[in-house]
PDB file of C-alpha atoms in Angstrom:
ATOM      1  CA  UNK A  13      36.864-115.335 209.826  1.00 56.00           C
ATOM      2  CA  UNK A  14      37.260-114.318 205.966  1.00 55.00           C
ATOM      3  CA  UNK A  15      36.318-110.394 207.693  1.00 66.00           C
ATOM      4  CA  UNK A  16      39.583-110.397 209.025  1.00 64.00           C
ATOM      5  CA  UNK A  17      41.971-111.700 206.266  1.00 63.00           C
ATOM      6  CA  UNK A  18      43.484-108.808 203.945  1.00 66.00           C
ATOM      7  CA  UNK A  19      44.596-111.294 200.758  1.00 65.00           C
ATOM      8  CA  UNK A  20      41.266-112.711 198.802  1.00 64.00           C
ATOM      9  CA  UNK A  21      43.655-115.992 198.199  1.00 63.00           C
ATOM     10  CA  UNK A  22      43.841-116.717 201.554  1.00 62.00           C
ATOM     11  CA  UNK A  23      39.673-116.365 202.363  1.00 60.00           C
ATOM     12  CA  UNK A  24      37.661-119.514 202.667  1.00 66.00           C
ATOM     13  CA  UNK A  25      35.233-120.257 200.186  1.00 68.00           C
ATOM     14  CA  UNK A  26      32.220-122.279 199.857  1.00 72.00           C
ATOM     15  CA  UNK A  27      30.239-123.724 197.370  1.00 71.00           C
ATOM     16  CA  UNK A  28      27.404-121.660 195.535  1.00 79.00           C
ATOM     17  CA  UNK A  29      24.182-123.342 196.954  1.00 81.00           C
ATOM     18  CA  UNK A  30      22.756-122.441 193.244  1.00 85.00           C
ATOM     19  CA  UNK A  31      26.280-123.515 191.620  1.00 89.00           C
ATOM     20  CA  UNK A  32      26.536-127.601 189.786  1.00 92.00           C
ATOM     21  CA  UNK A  33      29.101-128.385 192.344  1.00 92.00           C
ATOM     22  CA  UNK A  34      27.385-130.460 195.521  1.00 90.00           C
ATOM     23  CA  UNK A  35      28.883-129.944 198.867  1.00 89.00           C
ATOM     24  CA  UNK A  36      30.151-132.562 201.304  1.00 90.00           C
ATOM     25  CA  UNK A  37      28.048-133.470 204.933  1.00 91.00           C
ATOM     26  CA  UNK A  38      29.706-133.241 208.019  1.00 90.00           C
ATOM     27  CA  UNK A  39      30.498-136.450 210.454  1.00 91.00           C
ATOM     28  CA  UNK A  40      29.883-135.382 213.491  1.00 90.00           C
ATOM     29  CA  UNK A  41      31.264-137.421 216.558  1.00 91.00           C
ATOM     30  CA  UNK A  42      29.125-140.967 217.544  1.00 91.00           C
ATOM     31  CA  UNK A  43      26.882-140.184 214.545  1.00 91.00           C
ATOM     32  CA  UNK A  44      24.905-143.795 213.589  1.00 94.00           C
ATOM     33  CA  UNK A  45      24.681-142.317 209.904  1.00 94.00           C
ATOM     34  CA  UNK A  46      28.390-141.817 208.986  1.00 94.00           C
ATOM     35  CA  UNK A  47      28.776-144.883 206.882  1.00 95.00           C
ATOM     36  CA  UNK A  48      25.891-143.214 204.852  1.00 96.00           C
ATOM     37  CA  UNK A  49      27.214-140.311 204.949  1.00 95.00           C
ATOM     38  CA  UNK A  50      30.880-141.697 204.091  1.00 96.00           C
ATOM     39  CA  UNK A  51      29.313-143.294 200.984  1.00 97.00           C
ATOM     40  CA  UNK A  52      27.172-140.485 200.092  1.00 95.00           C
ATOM     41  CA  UNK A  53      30.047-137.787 200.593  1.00 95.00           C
ATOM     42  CA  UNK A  54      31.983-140.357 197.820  1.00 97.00           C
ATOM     43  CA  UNK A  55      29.357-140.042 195.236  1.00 95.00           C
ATOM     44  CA  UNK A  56      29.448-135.720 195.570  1.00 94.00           C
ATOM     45  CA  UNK A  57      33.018-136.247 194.903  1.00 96.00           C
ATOM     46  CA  UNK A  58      32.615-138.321 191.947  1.00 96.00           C
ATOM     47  CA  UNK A  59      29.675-135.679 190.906  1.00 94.00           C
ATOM     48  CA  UNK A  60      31.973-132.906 191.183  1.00 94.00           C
ATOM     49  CA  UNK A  61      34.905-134.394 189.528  1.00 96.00           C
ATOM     50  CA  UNK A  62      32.607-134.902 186.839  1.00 95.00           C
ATOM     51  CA  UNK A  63      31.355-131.641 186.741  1.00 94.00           C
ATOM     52  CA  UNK A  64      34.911-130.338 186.916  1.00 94.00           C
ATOM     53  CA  UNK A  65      35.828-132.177 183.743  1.00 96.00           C
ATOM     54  CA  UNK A  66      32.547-130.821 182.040  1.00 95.00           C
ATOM     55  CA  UNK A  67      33.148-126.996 182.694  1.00 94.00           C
ATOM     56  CA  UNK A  68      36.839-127.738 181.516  1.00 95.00           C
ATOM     57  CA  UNK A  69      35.142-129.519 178.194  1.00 95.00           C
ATOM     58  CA  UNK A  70      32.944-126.345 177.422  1.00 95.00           C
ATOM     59  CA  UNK A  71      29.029-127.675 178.872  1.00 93.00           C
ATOM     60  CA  UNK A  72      28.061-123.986 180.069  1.00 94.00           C
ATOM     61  CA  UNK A  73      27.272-124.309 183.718  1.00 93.00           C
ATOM     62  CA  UNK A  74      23.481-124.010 183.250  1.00 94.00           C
ATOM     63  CA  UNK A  75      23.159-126.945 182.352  1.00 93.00           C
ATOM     64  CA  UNK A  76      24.907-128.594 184.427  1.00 92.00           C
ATOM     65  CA  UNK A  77      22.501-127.191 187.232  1.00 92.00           C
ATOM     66  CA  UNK A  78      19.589-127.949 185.601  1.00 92.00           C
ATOM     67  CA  UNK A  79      20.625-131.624 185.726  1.00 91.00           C
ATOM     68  CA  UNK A  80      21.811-131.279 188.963  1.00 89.00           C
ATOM     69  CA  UNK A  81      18.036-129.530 189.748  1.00 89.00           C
ATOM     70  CA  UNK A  82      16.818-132.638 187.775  1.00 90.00           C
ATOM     71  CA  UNK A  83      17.963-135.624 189.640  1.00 84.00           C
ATOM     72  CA  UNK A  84      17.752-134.398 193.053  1.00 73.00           C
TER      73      UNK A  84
END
C-alpha cells in the first residue's frame, strides 16, 4: 500500500523490530487468548510511553534496546 502513496506523511509505518519501542499483538476474532493479549498489549503501551519520555529526556536509544534485549 505505502508503493502507491506519493506524500511520505501519509505512508504507514511500523515499528523497527531492532528499535526500544515494542509493538502491539493482534486480536483476532474468537481468539481464547485476548484477555492476555488485552493485558499484555497494556503493558507495551506503558513500555513505550516510557520509552517515549526517555528519548525526550536524552537516554540515547542504545540503551534503551539493550534493556529492552535484557528483560525479554
Amino acid at each position: 500500500m505505502n508503493e502507491k502513496l506519493k506524500d511520505a506523511d501519509y505512508k504507514m509505518q511500523t515499528f523497527d523490530k531492532d528499535g526500544p519501542y515494542l509493538s502491539l499483538k493482534k486480536i483476532g476474532k474468537n481468539n481464547p487468548n485476548e484477555k492476555l493479549i488485552k493485558e499484555n498489549n497494556k503493558q507495551r503501551l506503558i513500555w513505550n510511553k516510557n520509552v517515549s519520555v526517555a528519548l525526550g529526556g536524552g537516554i540515547p536509544a542504545e540503551i534503551l534496546k539493550e534493556v529492552k534485549r535484557v528483560v525479554r
